[in-house]
Amino acid sequence: QVQLVEAGGGLVQAGGSLRLSCAASGGIFSRYVMGWFRQAPGKEREFVAAISWSGDRTYYTDSVKGRFSISRVNAKNTLYLQMNSLKPEDTADYYCAAERGDVSLRTMTPDYWGQGTQVTVSS
């Protein structure tokens, strides 16, 4: 059983930056594809970004390309999401997710979820 705990959310003005982190425990972190999803009020949860086991491959949804960067430090069992040039439409609860195995980043289907961290971007 993998436990995921997010941190780093908060309130930021449009154009600002935030860095989310996700601490993992209970599994072999380096054998999970990791990702970030988000859910805005009144909307379905959507994929944001994913990263391969070693971190050599990443994939982003179009709306965050060039602004967000996903990374991981396997030695620390930690996943990150650097979010720059934030927009009000990025406002959402952000969830860390893990999928066991060497799976496709584009069609990531998580086995485990964190509890979420709230990001609010004011205009």
mmCIF file of C-alpha atoms in Angstrom:
data_model
loop_
_atom_site.group_PDB
_atom_site.id
_atom_site.type_symbol
_atom_site.label_atom_id
_atom_site.label_comp_id
_atom_site.label_asym_id
_atom_site.label_seq_id
_atom_site.Cartn_x
_atom_site.Cartn_y
_atom_site.Cartn_z
ATOM 1 C CA GLN A 1 0.000 0.000 0.000
ATOM 2 C CA VAL A 2 1.421 3.344 -1.086
ATOM 3 C CA GLN A 3 0.671 6.510 0.833
ATOM 4 C CA LEU A 4 0.960 9.878 -0.888
ATOM 5 C CA VAL A 5 0.977 13.216 0.905
ATOM 6 C CA GLU A 6 0.927 16.498 -1.015
ATOM 7 C CA ALA A 7 2.133 19.875 0.205
ATOM 8 C CA GLY A 8 2.805 23.323 -1.179
ATOM 9 C CA GLY A 9 -0.607 24.569 -2.227
ATOM 10 C CA GLY A 10 -1.850 28.037 -1.414
ATOM 11 C CA LEU A 11 -3.053 31.384 -2.719
ATOM 12 C CA VAL A 12 -1.030 33.148 -5.391
ATOM 13 C CA GLN A 13 -1.625 36.023 -7.784
ATOM 14 C CA ALA A 14 -1.863 35.451 -11.504
ATOM 15 C CA GLY A 15 1.609 35.254 -13.025
ATOM 16 C CA GLY A 16 3.080 33.860 -9.838
ATOM 17 C CA SER A 17 4.628 30.508 -9.042
ATOM 18 C CA LEU A 18 4.098 27.609 -6.672
ATOM 19 C CA ARG A 19 5.948 24.349 -6.127
ATOM 20 C CA LEU A 20 3.956 21.328 -5.062
ATOM 21 C CA SER A 21 5.565 18.294 -3.504
ATOM 22 C CA CYS A 22 4.356 14.761 -2.876
ATOM 23 C CA ALA A 23 5.982 12.493 -0.325
ATOM 24 C CA ALA A 24 5.512 8.780 -0.967
ATOM 25 C CA SER A 25 5.832 5.875 1.428
ATOM 26 C CA GLY A 26 4.935 2.204 1.608
ATOM 27 C CA GLY A 27 6.218 1.077 -1.758
ATOM 28 C CA ILE A 28 9.190 1.059 -4.085
ATOM 29 C CA PHE A 29 8.861 4.616 -5.335
ATOM 30 C CA SER A 30 11.212 4.137 -8.247
ATOM 31 C CA ARG A 31 8.920 1.451 -9.726
ATOM 32 C CA TYR A 32 5.885 3.715 -10.038
ATOM 33 C CA VAL A 33 4.958 6.106 -12.783
ATOM 34 C CA MET A 34 3.996 9.277 -10.949
ATOM 35 C CA GLY A 35 1.640 12.023 -11.952
ATOM 36 C CA TRP A 36 -0.368 15.080 -11.021
ATOM 37 C CA PHE A 37 -4.086 15.553 -11.580
ATOM 38 C CA ARG A 38 -6.362 18.428 -10.672
ATOM 39 C CA GLN A 39 -10.023 19.052 -10.055
ATOM 40 C CA ALA A 40 -11.551 22.501 -10.312
ATOM 41 C CA PRO A 41 -14.833 23.344 -8.546
ATOM 42 C CA GLY A 42 -17.738 21.826 -10.414
ATOM 43 C CA LYS A 43 -15.512 19.990 -12.891
ATOM 44 C CA GLU A 44 -14.191 16.481 -13.328
ATOM 45 C CA ARG A 45 -10.699 15.528 -12.276
ATOM 46 C CA GLU A 46 -8.217 15.967 -15.131
ATOM 47 C CA PHE A 47 -4.697 14.862 -15.910
ATOM 48 C CA VAL A 48 -1.931 17.468 -15.585
ATOM 49 C CA ALA A 49 1.446 15.751 -15.944
ATOM 50 C CA ALA A 50 3.239 12.421 -15.569
ATOM 51 C CA ILE A 51 6.828 11.245 -15.216
ATOM 52 C CA SER A 52 8.540 7.922 -15.833
ATOM 53 C CA TRP A 53 10.360 5.790 -13.277
ATOM 54 C CA SER A 54 13.743 7.386 -13.802
ATOM 55 C CA GLY A 55 12.433 10.818 -14.693
ATOM 56 C CA ASP A 56 13.787 10.709 -18.239
ATOM 57 C CA ARG A 57 10.349 11.006 -19.795
ATOM 58 C CA THR A 58 7.556 13.456 -19.026
ATOM 59 C CA TYR A 59 4.151 14.233 -20.485
ATOM 60 C CA TYR A 60 1.908 17.256 -19.989
ATOM 61 C CA THR A 61 -1.584 18.249 -20.842
ATOM 62 C CA ASP A 62 -1.561 21.006 -23.450
ATOM 63 C CA SER A 63 -2.862 23.740 -21.153
ATOM 64 C CA VAL A 64 0.206 23.597 -18.871
ATOM 65 C CA LYS A 65 2.993 22.929 -21.383
ATOM 66 C CA GLY A 66 5.791 25.445 -21.051
ATOM 67 C CA ARG A 67 4.505 26.639 -17.653
ATOM 68 C CA PHE A 68 4.577 23.539 -15.421
ATOM 69 C CA SER A 69 7.446 21.126 -14.829
ATOM 70 C CA ILE A 70 7.172 17.714 -13.194
ATOM 71 C CA SER A 71 10.192 16.100 -11.562
ATOM 72 C CA ARG A 72 11.077 13.415 -9.047
ATOM 73 C CA VAL A 73 13.889 12.522 -6.655
ATOM 74 C CA ASN A 74 13.751 8.781 -6.149
ATOM 75 C CA ALA A 75 16.315 8.863 -3.351
ATOM 76 C CA LYS A 76 13.892 11.046 -1.397
ATOM 77 C CA ASN A 77 10.668 9.295 -2.519
ATOM 78 C CA THR A 78 9.395 12.702 -3.570
ATOM 79 C CA LEU A 79 7.545 14.051 -6.588
ATOM 80 C CA TYR A 80 7.387 17.746 -7.504
ATOM 81 C CA LEU A 81 5.333 20.042 -9.690
ATOM 82 C CA GLN A 82 6.820 23.451 -10.398
ATOM 83 C CA MET A 83 4.050 25.760 -11.576
ATOM 84 C CA ASN A 84 5.017 29.070 -13.197
ATOM 85 C CA SER A 85 2.995 31.804 -14.907
ATOM 86 C CA LEU A 86 -0.085 30.677 -13.038
ATOM 87 C CA LYS A 87 -3.507 31.638 -14.351
ATOM 88 C CA PRO A 88 -6.868 31.857 -12.596
ATOM 89 C CA GLU A 89 -7.977 28.820 -14.596
ATOM 90 C CA ASP A 90 -5.283 26.779 -12.826
ATOM 91 C CA THR A 91 -7.291 27.103 -9.618
ATOM 92 C CA ALA A 92 -8.069 23.564 -8.424
ATOM 93 C CA ASP A 93 -7.313 20.851 -5.923
ATOM 94 C CA TYR A 94 -4.125 19.141 -7.077
ATOM 95 C CA TYR A 95 -3.646 15.421 -6.505
ATOM 96 C CA CYS A 96 -0.516 13.320 -6.574
ATOM 97 C CA ALA A 97 -0.984 9.877 -8.110
ATOM 98 C CA ALA A 98 0.981 6.674 -8.591
ATOM 99 C CA GLU A 99 0.619 3.799 -11.023
ATOM 100 C CA ARG A 100 2.564 0.573 -10.605
ATOM 101 C CA GLY A 101 4.708 -0.624 -13.495
ATOM 102 C CA ASP A 102 6.317 0.747 -16.612
ATOM 103 C CA VAL A 103 3.093 2.113 -18.063
ATOM 104 C CA SER A 104 2.221 4.763 -20.619
ATOM 105 C CA LEU A 105 2.453 8.333 -19.359
ATOM 106 C CA ARG A 106 -0.288 9.458 -21.748
ATOM 107 C CA THR A 107 -2.889 7.029 -20.413
ATOM 108 C CA MET A 108 -1.881 6.942 -16.771
ATOM 109 C CA THR A 109 -4.517 5.212 -14.646
ATOM 110 C CA PRO A 110 -3.522 5.641 -11.000
ATOM 111 C CA ASP A 111 -3.549 2.872 -8.444
ATOM 112 C CA TYR A 112 -3.022 5.319 -5.574
ATOM 113 C CA TRP A 113 -4.035 8.916 -4.841
ATOM 114 C CA GLY A 114 -3.026 11.561 -2.356
ATOM 115 C CA GLN A 115 -5.547 13.618 -0.423
ATOM 116 C CA GLY A 116 -4.997 16.747 -2.497
ATOM 117 C CA THR A 117 -3.699 20.252 -1.947
ATOM 118 C CA GLN A 118 -5.600 23.389 -2.892
ATOM 119 C CA VAL A 119 -4.210 25.934 -5.325
ATOM 120 C CA THR A 120 -5.995 29.248 -5.771
ATOM 121 C CA VAL A 121 -4.853 31.779 -8.356
ATOM 122 C CA SER A 122 -6.318 35.251 -8.022
ATOM 123 C CA SER A 123 -6.690 37.630 -10.959
#
